Structure formats: C-alpha cells, structure tokens
mmCIF file of C-alpha atoms and ligand atoms in Angstrom:
data_model
loop_
_atom_site.group_PDB
_atom_site.id
_atom_site.type_symbol
_atom_site.label_atom_id
_atom_site.label_comp_id
_atom_site.label_asym_id
_atom_site.label_seq_id
_atom_site.Cartn_x
_atom_site.Cartn_y
_atom_site.Cartn_z
ATOM 1 C CA MET A 1 130.134 -26.677 -188.913
ATOM 2 C CA ALA A 2 126.662 -27.952 -188.315
ATOM 3 C CA LYS A 3 125.841 -29.674 -185.064
ATOM 4 C CA LYS A 4 125.812 -33.599 -185.366
ATOM 5 C CA LYS A 5 121.708 -34.748 -185.449
ATOM 6 C CA ALA A 6 120.916 -36.994 -182.581
ATOM 7 C CA ALA A 7 120.108 -40.529 -183.488
ATOM 8 C CA VAL A 8 116.403 -41.039 -183.502
ATOM 9 C CA LYS A 9 116.757 -45.069 -183.637
ATOM 10 C CA VAL A 10 119.088 -46.678 -181.302
ATOM 11 C CA MET A 11 119.243 -50.341 -180.119
ATOM 12 C CA GLY A 12 118.761 -51.036 -176.469
ATOM 13 C CA VAL A 13 119.759 -54.247 -174.658
ATOM 14 C CA ASP A 14 118.761 -55.085 -170.863
ATOM 15 C CA VAL A 15 120.628 -57.719 -169.417
ATOM 16 C CA GLY A 16 118.648 -59.735 -166.880
ATOM 17 C CA GLY A 17 119.177 -62.767 -164.169
ATOM 18 C CA SER A 18 117.207 -65.054 -166.889
ATOM 19 C CA GLY A 19 117.355 -63.555 -170.055
ATOM 20 C CA ILE A 20 118.828 -60.551 -172.153
ATOM 21 C CA LYS A 21 116.678 -58.492 -174.197
ATOM 22 C CA GLY A 22 117.189 -56.253 -176.986
ATOM 23 C CA GLY A 23 115.505 -54.347 -179.726
ATOM 24 C CA ILE A 24 115.491 -51.107 -181.969
ATOM 25 C CA VAL A 25 113.835 -48.034 -180.230
ATOM 26 C CA ASP A 26 112.584 -44.952 -181.889
ATOM 27 C CA LEU A 27 113.446 -42.189 -179.465
ATOM 28 C CA ARG A 28 110.791 -39.833 -180.556
ATOM 29 C CA ILE A 29 108.137 -42.161 -179.326
ATOM 30 C CA GLY A 30 110.206 -44.314 -176.773
ATOM 31 C CA GLU A 31 108.758 -47.617 -178.273
ATOM 32 C CA LEU A 32 110.422 -50.506 -179.970
ATOM 33 C CA ILE A 33 109.904 -50.735 -183.654
ATOM 34 C CA THR A 34 110.952 -54.352 -183.798
ATOM 35 C CA GLU A 35 110.448 -57.426 -181.834
ATOM 36 C CA ARG A 36 111.971 -57.698 -178.287
ATOM 37 C CA HIS A 37 114.322 -60.549 -178.940
ATOM 38 C CA ARG A 38 115.384 -62.581 -176.035
ATOM 39 C CA ILE A 39 118.389 -64.801 -175.658
ATOM 40 C CA LYS A 40 118.985 -66.773 -172.192
ATOM 41 C CA THR A 41 121.505 -65.264 -169.908
ATOM 42 C CA PRO A 42 124.553 -67.559 -170.151
ATOM 43 C CA LYS A 43 125.756 -69.462 -167.033
ATOM 44 C CA PRO A 44 127.916 -68.334 -165.499
ATOM 45 C CA ALA A 45 127.131 -64.774 -166.899
ATOM 46 C CA THR A 46 130.874 -63.708 -166.857
ATOM 47 C CA PRO A 47 131.635 -60.255 -169.015
ATOM 48 C CA LYS A 48 133.169 -62.265 -171.663
ATOM 49 C CA ALA A 49 129.790 -64.559 -171.958
ATOM 50 C CA VAL A 50 127.325 -61.497 -171.690
ATOM 51 C CA ALA A 51 129.171 -59.447 -174.368
ATOM 52 C CA GLY A 52 128.891 -62.766 -176.518
ATOM 53 C CA VAL A 53 125.138 -62.672 -176.334
ATOM 54 C CA VAL A 54 124.953 -59.060 -176.848
ATOM 55 C CA SER A 55 126.824 -59.021 -179.799
ATOM 56 C CA GLU A 56 124.384 -61.875 -181.228
ATOM 57 C CA LEU A 57 121.682 -59.392 -180.573
ATOM 58 C CA VAL A 58 122.937 -56.879 -182.480
ATOM 59 C CA ASP A 59 123.570 -59.664 -185.392
ATOM 60 C CA HIS A 60 120.098 -60.821 -185.107
ATOM 61 C CA PHE A 61 119.006 -57.082 -186.020
ATOM 62 C CA SER A 62 121.654 -56.571 -188.065
ATOM 63 C CA TRP A 63 122.389 -53.366 -186.333
ATOM 64 C CA LYS A 64 124.810 -50.607 -187.323
ATOM 65 C CA GLY A 65 123.977 -47.956 -185.198
ATOM 66 C CA GLN A 66 124.338 -46.996 -181.600
ATOM 67 C CA VAL A 67 123.860 -49.431 -178.955
ATOM 68 C CA GLY A 68 122.978 -48.720 -174.953
ATOM 69 C CA VAL A 69 123.100 -51.658 -172.460
ATOM 70 C CA ALA A 70 121.550 -51.965 -168.964
ATOM 71 C CA ILE A 71 122.882 -54.364 -166.689
ATOM 72 C CA PRO A 72 122.078 -55.362 -162.961
ATOM 73 C CA THR A 73 125.031 -53.727 -161.276
ATOM 74 C CA ILE A 74 126.181 -50.234 -159.948
ATOM 75 C CA VAL A 75 127.667 -48.722 -162.734
ATOM 76 C CA ARG A 76 129.682 -45.550 -162.301
ATOM 77 C CA ARG A 77 131.123 -43.779 -165.605
ATOM 78 C CA GLY A 78 131.204 -47.089 -167.327
ATOM 79 C CA PHE A 79 132.857 -49.252 -164.461
ATOM 80 C CA VAL A 80 130.911 -51.923 -162.538
ATOM 81 C CA HIS A 81 131.017 -51.968 -158.773
ATOM 82 C CA SER A 82 128.533 -54.439 -157.649
ATOM 83 C CA ALA A 83 127.490 -57.960 -158.706
ATOM 84 C CA ALA A 84 124.422 -59.578 -156.872
ATOM 85 C CA ASN A 85 122.734 -61.351 -159.603
ATOM 86 C CA ILE A 86 125.475 -61.730 -162.148
ATOM 87 C CA ASP A 87 128.783 -63.237 -162.135
ATOM 88 C CA LYS A 88 131.113 -61.901 -159.541
ATOM 89 C CA SER A 89 133.986 -61.375 -161.946
ATOM 90 C CA TRP A 90 131.952 -58.175 -163.062
ATOM 91 C CA VAL A 91 132.990 -56.262 -159.962
ATOM 92 C CA GLY A 92 135.784 -53.857 -161.235
ATOM 93 C CA GLU A 93 135.344 -54.484 -165.083
ATOM 94 C CA ASN A 94 134.681 -51.496 -167.434
ATOM 95 C CA ALA A 95 131.704 -52.445 -168.994
ATOM 96 C CA GLU A 96 131.518 -49.662 -171.601
ATOM 97 C CA LYS A 97 135.041 -50.849 -172.816
ATOM 98 C CA ARG A 98 134.121 -54.591 -172.985
ATOM 99 C CA PHE A 99 130.603 -53.957 -174.962
ATOM 100 C CA SER A 100 132.724 -51.230 -177.112
ATOM 101 C CA LYS A 101 135.153 -53.852 -178.068
ATOM 102 C CA ALA A 102 132.854 -56.669 -178.750
ATOM 103 C CA LEU A 103 130.586 -54.443 -180.900
ATOM 104 C CA SER A 104 133.203 -52.361 -182.410
ATOM 105 C CA ARG A 105 131.548 -49.097 -181.583
ATOM 106 C CA PRO A 106 131.083 -46.979 -178.633
ATOM 107 C CA VAL A 107 128.691 -48.530 -176.370
ATOM 108 C CA ARG A 108 127.041 -46.653 -172.917
ATOM 109 C CA VAL A 109 126.411 -48.931 -170.028
ATOM 110 C CA LEU A 110 123.839 -47.983 -167.066
ATOM 111 C CA ASN A 111 122.393 -49.817 -164.189
ATOM 112 C CA ASP A 112 118.918 -51.574 -165.483
ATOM 113 C CA ALA A 113 116.787 -50.095 -163.051
ATOM 114 C CA ASP A 114 117.899 -46.673 -163.777
ATOM 115 C CA ALA A 115 117.311 -47.361 -167.440
ATOM 116 C CA ALA A 116 113.778 -48.418 -166.395
ATOM 117 C CA GLY A 117 113.326 -45.307 -164.458
ATOM 118 C CA LEU A 118 114.453 -43.084 -166.990
ATOM 119 C CA ALA A 119 112.299 -44.611 -169.615
ATOM 120 C CA GLU A 120 109.340 -44.126 -167.283
ATOM 121 C CA LEU A 121 110.151 -40.676 -166.762
ATOM 122 C CA HIS A 122 110.640 -39.859 -170.738
ATOM 123 C CA TYR A 123 108.026 -41.980 -172.013
ATOM 124 C CA GLY A 124 105.825 -43.498 -169.351
ATOM 125 C CA THR A 125 103.073 -42.668 -166.813
ATOM 126 C CA ALA A 126 106.012 -41.237 -164.336
ATOM 127 C CA ALA A 127 106.221 -38.454 -166.661
ATOM 128 C CA GLU A 128 102.928 -36.962 -165.008
ATOM 129 C CA TYR A 129 104.195 -38.112 -161.307
ATOM 130 C CA ALA A 130 108.018 -38.094 -161.053
ATOM 131 C CA THR A 131 108.972 -34.705 -162.235
ATOM 132 C CA ASP A 132 107.776 -32.953 -159.193
ATOM 133 C CA GLY A 133 108.676 -34.335 -155.784
ATOM 134 C CA VAL A 134 110.254 -37.656 -154.739
ATOM 135 C CA ALA A 135 109.359 -40.612 -156.957
ATOM 136 C CA ILE A 136 110.675 -44.264 -156.318
ATOM 137 C CA LEU A 137 110.663 -46.569 -159.270
ATOM 138 C CA LEU A 138 111.213 -50.405 -158.330
ATOM 139 C CA THR A 139 111.618 -53.237 -160.589
ATOM 140 C CA PHE A 140 110.621 -56.561 -159.248
ATOM 141 C CA GLY A 141 112.665 -59.460 -161.234
ATOM 142 C CA THR A 142 115.286 -61.882 -160.149
ATOM 143 C CA GLY A 143 116.112 -59.051 -157.768
ATOM 144 C CA ILE A 144 114.899 -55.762 -156.827
ATOM 145 C CA GLY A 145 116.044 -52.620 -158.409
ATOM 146 C CA SER A 146 115.328 -49.006 -157.640
ATOM 147 C CA ALA A 147 115.672 -45.595 -159.369
ATOM 148 C CA ILE A 148 114.906 -42.601 -157.232
ATOM 149 C CA PHE A 149 113.955 -39.127 -158.835
ATOM 150 C CA VAL A 150 113.784 -35.835 -157.020
ATOM 151 C CA ASP A 151 111.877 -33.141 -159.412
ATOM 152 C CA GLY A 152 112.573 -35.572 -162.113
ATOM 153 C CA GLN A 153 116.386 -35.541 -161.399
ATOM 154 C CA LEU A 154 117.676 -39.400 -161.079
ATOM 155 C CA LEU A 155 119.760 -40.252 -158.148
ATOM 156 C CA PRO A 156 121.880 -43.214 -159.823
ATOM 157 C CA ASN A 157 122.743 -46.322 -158.392
ATOM 158 C CA SER A 158 120.313 -46.216 -155.454
ATOM 159 C CA GLU A 159 120.315 -50.324 -154.885
ATOM 160 C CA LEU A 160 117.184 -50.307 -152.764
ATOM 161 C CA GLY A 161 116.848 -54.045 -153.330
ATOM 162 C CA HIS A 162 119.645 -54.520 -150.641
ATOM 163 C CA LEU A 163 118.080 -52.889 -147.470
ATOM 164 C CA GLN A 164 118.022 -55.131 -144.663
ATOM 165 C CA LEU A 165 114.209 -56.518 -144.183
ATOM 166 C CA GLN A 166 113.596 -59.704 -141.895
ATOM 167 C CA GLY A 167 117.129 -60.084 -141.389
ATOM 168 C CA ASP A 168 117.976 -60.173 -145.303
ATOM 169 C CA ASP A 169 118.268 -58.613 -148.351
ATOM 170 C CA ALA A 170 114.878 -57.176 -149.115
ATOM 171 C CA GLU A 171 115.374 -58.841 -152.560
ATOM 172 C CA HIS A 172 115.902 -62.121 -151.279
ATOM 173 C CA TRP A 173 112.033 -61.925 -149.472
ATOM 174 C CA ALA A 174 110.220 -59.692 -151.679
ATOM 175 C CA SER A 175 111.340 -60.095 -155.384
ATOM 176 C CA ALA A 176 109.369 -61.450 -157.927
ATOM 177 C CA LYS A 177 111.892 -64.383 -157.995
ATOM 178 C CA ALA A 178 110.989 -65.005 -154.132
ATOM 179 C CA ARG A 179 107.372 -65.295 -154.993
ATOM 180 C CA GLU A 180 107.924 -67.952 -157.364
ATOM 181 C CA ASP A 181 110.580 -69.880 -155.626
ATOM 182 C CA GLU A 182 108.455 -69.857 -152.556
ATOM 183 C CA LYS A 183 105.226 -70.531 -154.954
ATOM 184 C CA LEU A 184 103.348 -67.612 -152.773
ATOM 185 C CA SER A 185 100.147 -66.400 -153.807
ATOM 186 C CA TRP A 186 99.817 -62.806 -154.962
ATOM 187 C CA LYS A 187 98.157 -61.959 -151.657
ATOM 188 C CA ALA A 188 101.056 -63.294 -149.755
ATOM 189 C CA TRP A 189 103.690 -61.695 -151.899
ATOM 190 C CA ALA A 190 101.912 -58.544 -151.889
ATOM 191 C CA ALA A 191 101.908 -58.143 -148.120
ATOM 192 C CA ARG A 192 105.762 -58.869 -148.424
ATOM 193 C CA VAL A 193 105.636 -55.877 -150.923
ATOM 194 C CA THR A 194 103.675 -53.496 -148.849
ATOM 195 C CA LYS A 195 105.861 -53.863 -145.712
ATOM 196 C CA TYR A 196 108.966 -53.250 -147.926
ATOM 197 C CA LEU A 197 107.006 -50.123 -149.276
ATOM 198 C CA ALA A 198 106.409 -48.942 -145.720
ATOM 199 C CA HIS A 199 110.048 -49.224 -144.800
ATOM 200 C CA LEU A 200 110.823 -47.265 -147.774
ATOM 201 C CA GLU A 201 108.229 -44.909 -147.023
ATOM 202 C CA PHE A 202 110.023 -44.162 -143.585
ATOM 203 C CA LEU A 203 113.236 -43.759 -145.069
ATOM 204 C CA PHE A 204 112.505 -41.557 -148.049
ATOM 205 C CA SER A 205 109.116 -39.959 -147.777
ATOM 206 C CA PRO A 206 108.112 -40.325 -151.562
ATOM 207 C CA ASP A 207 105.161 -39.129 -153.192
ATOM 208 C CA VAL A 208 104.763 -41.998 -155.472
ATOM 209 C CA PHE A 209 106.251 -45.642 -156.082
ATOM 210 C CA ILE A 210 106.010 -46.983 -159.787
ATOM 211 C CA ILE A 211 106.156 -50.742 -159.682
ATOM 212 C CA GLY A 212 108.108 -51.946 -162.625
ATOM 213 C CA GLY A 213 109.525 -55.057 -163.628
ATOM 214 C CA GLY A 214 108.044 -58.274 -165.316
ATOM 215 C CA VAL A 215 105.538 -58.731 -162.925
ATOM 216 C CA SER A 216 103.977 -55.002 -163.866
ATOM 217 C CA ARG A 217 102.128 -56.613 -166.588
ATOM 218 C CA GLN A 218 100.261 -58.539 -164.082
ATOM 219 C CA SER A 219 99.616 -55.324 -161.606
ATOM 220 C CA ALA A 220 95.757 -56.417 -161.648
ATOM 221 C CA ASP A 221 96.673 -59.517 -159.826
ATOM 222 C CA PHE A 222 98.373 -57.810 -156.980
ATOM 223 C CA PHE A 223 97.440 -54.194 -156.943
ATOM 224 C CA PRO A 224 94.438 -54.718 -155.095
ATOM 225 C CA TYR A 225 96.531 -55.961 -152.358
ATOM 226 C CA LEU A 226 99.353 -53.207 -152.023
ATOM 227 C CA LYS A 227 98.885 -50.657 -149.377
ATOM 228 C CA SER A 228 100.909 -47.361 -148.966
ATOM 229 C CA SER A 229 100.201 -43.848 -148.149
ATOM 230 C CA ALA A 230 102.304 -42.702 -151.145
ATOM 231 C CA ARG A 231 100.633 -43.232 -154.367
ATOM 232 C CA ILE A 232 101.088 -46.582 -156.330
ATOM 233 C CA ILE A 233 101.210 -46.704 -159.938
ATOM 234 C CA ALA A 234 102.391 -49.414 -162.285
ATOM 235 C CA ALA A 235 104.954 -48.787 -164.911
ATOM 236 C CA GLU A 236 103.605 -48.306 -168.165
ATOM 237 C CA LEU A 237 106.407 -49.516 -170.684
ATOM 238 C CA GLU A 238 106.293 -52.745 -168.375
ATOM 239 C CA ASN A 239 108.908 -55.143 -169.364
ATOM 240 C CA ARG A 240 110.416 -53.080 -172.456
ATOM 241 C CA ALA A 241 111.452 -50.349 -169.851
ATOM 242 C CA GLY A 242 115.040 -51.498 -169.494
ATOM 243 C CA VAL A 243 115.688 -51.865 -173.229
ATOM 244 C CA VAL A 244 114.006 -48.186 -174.078
ATOM 245 C CA GLY A 245 115.822 -46.603 -171.201
ATOM 246 C CA ALA A 246 119.084 -48.124 -172.381
ATOM 247 C CA ALA A 247 118.519 -46.812 -175.762
ATOM 248 C CA TRP A 248 117.599 -43.412 -174.482
ATOM 249 C CA TYR A 249 120.760 -43.247 -172.417
ATOM 250 C CA ALA A 250 123.000 -44.185 -175.475
ATOM 251 C CA ALA A 251 121.550 -41.191 -177.279
ATOM 252 C CA GLN A 252 122.794 -38.668 -174.160
ATOM 253 C CA GLU A 253 125.729 -36.848 -173.605
ATOM 254 C CA GLY A 254 127.572 -36.938 -170.287
ATOM 255 C CA ALA A 255 127.882 -39.846 -167.948
ATOM 256 C CA LEU A 256 125.913 -41.368 -164.961
HETATM 257 C C1 LIG B 1 121.215 -55.336 -158.357
HETATM 258 C C2 LIG B 1 120.872 -54.078 -158.796
HETATM 259 C C3 LIG B 1 119.587 -54.287 -159.972
HETATM 260 C C4 LIG B 1 118.651 -55.140 -159.454
HETATM 261 C C5 LIG B 1 117.702 -55.577 -160.481
HETATM 262 C C6 LIG B 1 120.033 -55.989 -157.652
HETATM 263 O O1 LIG B 1 120.413 -57.249 -157.267
HETATM 264 O O2 LIG B 1 122.199 -54.936 -157.086
HETATM 265 O O3 LIG B 1 121.751 -53.103 -159.378
HETATM 266 O O4 LIG B 1 119.232 -53.084 -160.564
HETATM 267 O O5 LIG B 1 119.281 -56.020 -158.968
HETATM 268 O O6 LIG B 1 118.214 -56.132 -161.516
#
C-alpha cells in the first residue's frame, strides 16, 4: 500500500498568557496562508476554557484538517508538567487528549518556546546558525521561554526562564511583561536582558542567541543595547513562530 502523503497545510495554535492565536500554515514554506486570528486568553485559563477557545479558532477557519497546539508549559508526551503563566489546574493534564476530544481529531501538543524554536530552525534565520554548535532561542513575552539546539537537535522543555537571577525567576525580571509593567525604557530593559544572557552564556557557552517572542518585531529598539560574546540574532518569524512550529510538529511522527 502506498505511504500516506504528509499534510501540506496544517493549522497551528499558540496559547499565550494574553492571547490565543491560530492560523493555517503551508508547511512547504513555513508561512501562514490565512490571517493570524487572535482571541483573548480566558481567565482563568483552565484546560476546559482554553480548549473551548481553540475550538472557536478551528471553527473560525472552518478547518477540518490536522491541528498542532503550543502551550506555555512543560509538555512530555502530551502530558503537562508545569503551569507558570496559565491556570495551575493544567498540571497533570493530558493536553493531547483534552484538545483531541474538543476538536474530534488527533491533536499534537508541545511547549510554546520549543514550537517557536522548531519554526525558526526549519524556516527562519536559525536554519543558518542553529544546525552547527549550540543555539539558544529565547521568547520574551508574558514569561521567558527557551529552546536549546545542539547541532540542530532540540533538547525539549528547557525552561530557562525560571533560572534564578536577582533572587527571583529571571522571567519576573527580564520578560517583555516586566518591561511593560515596570515601564522600563528599551535601554534599561536591554541591560537586564544582557545580564540574563551573560548568565546563560556562563552555563551553556552557546554560539548564538536567537531572540524571539512579540518583542522581536521591535528588535531595532533594543538590539543596539544588547551585549554578549555569543552572536545575537532576531527571530525571523516574529510572533508567527509559535503557530508555525505547532503546525510543523503536528505533521511529524514521534513525540517530544
Ligand atoms: C513557562 C514556559 C514557557 C514560557 C514562555 C514560562 O513561564 O514555564 O513553559 O515556554 O513561559 O511562554
């Protein structure tokens, strides 16, 4: 029997602290072929409420095909093992089962920063830098997400946003949300990020940092202030990376 042809168009969903975004991705080019539709993250963001919004997004596109979902938690073989910026009731949840049931089809789930990293690796600038040596992608948003690549292989669920810095989780001090909450200038915030990068550099000796998350759209405002002996590049897919990476992952075999 002929092998089933891999899907070319897959829907990706990125669950964030403030918004849940979705769109249909053409995996041949790693680009959205629809708008990126956004619905506010429900409060509290329980598994049931989030699954409801994901289902709304699927309905918005009248999408009948495959779906991948990226969530801001540790995800091991479909199960959630942490919940920093999402309702605590996610811990222990079988997320793949939850979304598969809500959407009446098999759904694959992975960590949001890993999704962004995989998208950058397969379709973005990182393709050039992350396939040889050590690369760390960081997403700055409500929290700080991380994806570590060694010679193009992902070490899943790295959670570098929770490293201790200034006596607290680094993400409480250096995320994009911290910049907004504390009304920091780009320069002042970049000084914090530089300190964070220095800590990561000491621990992992990366060749390159890829700076992602919503802020990567404004890289011109803060890149001039960032310093590191590792190369620093802006993520190319900007705020589409989570959606594209989730779609890419849904089309793969094997689980993270
Ligand atoms: C979570 C990570 C997530 C990151 C970005 C952190 O608080 O622990 O799993 O990747 O936020 O959303």
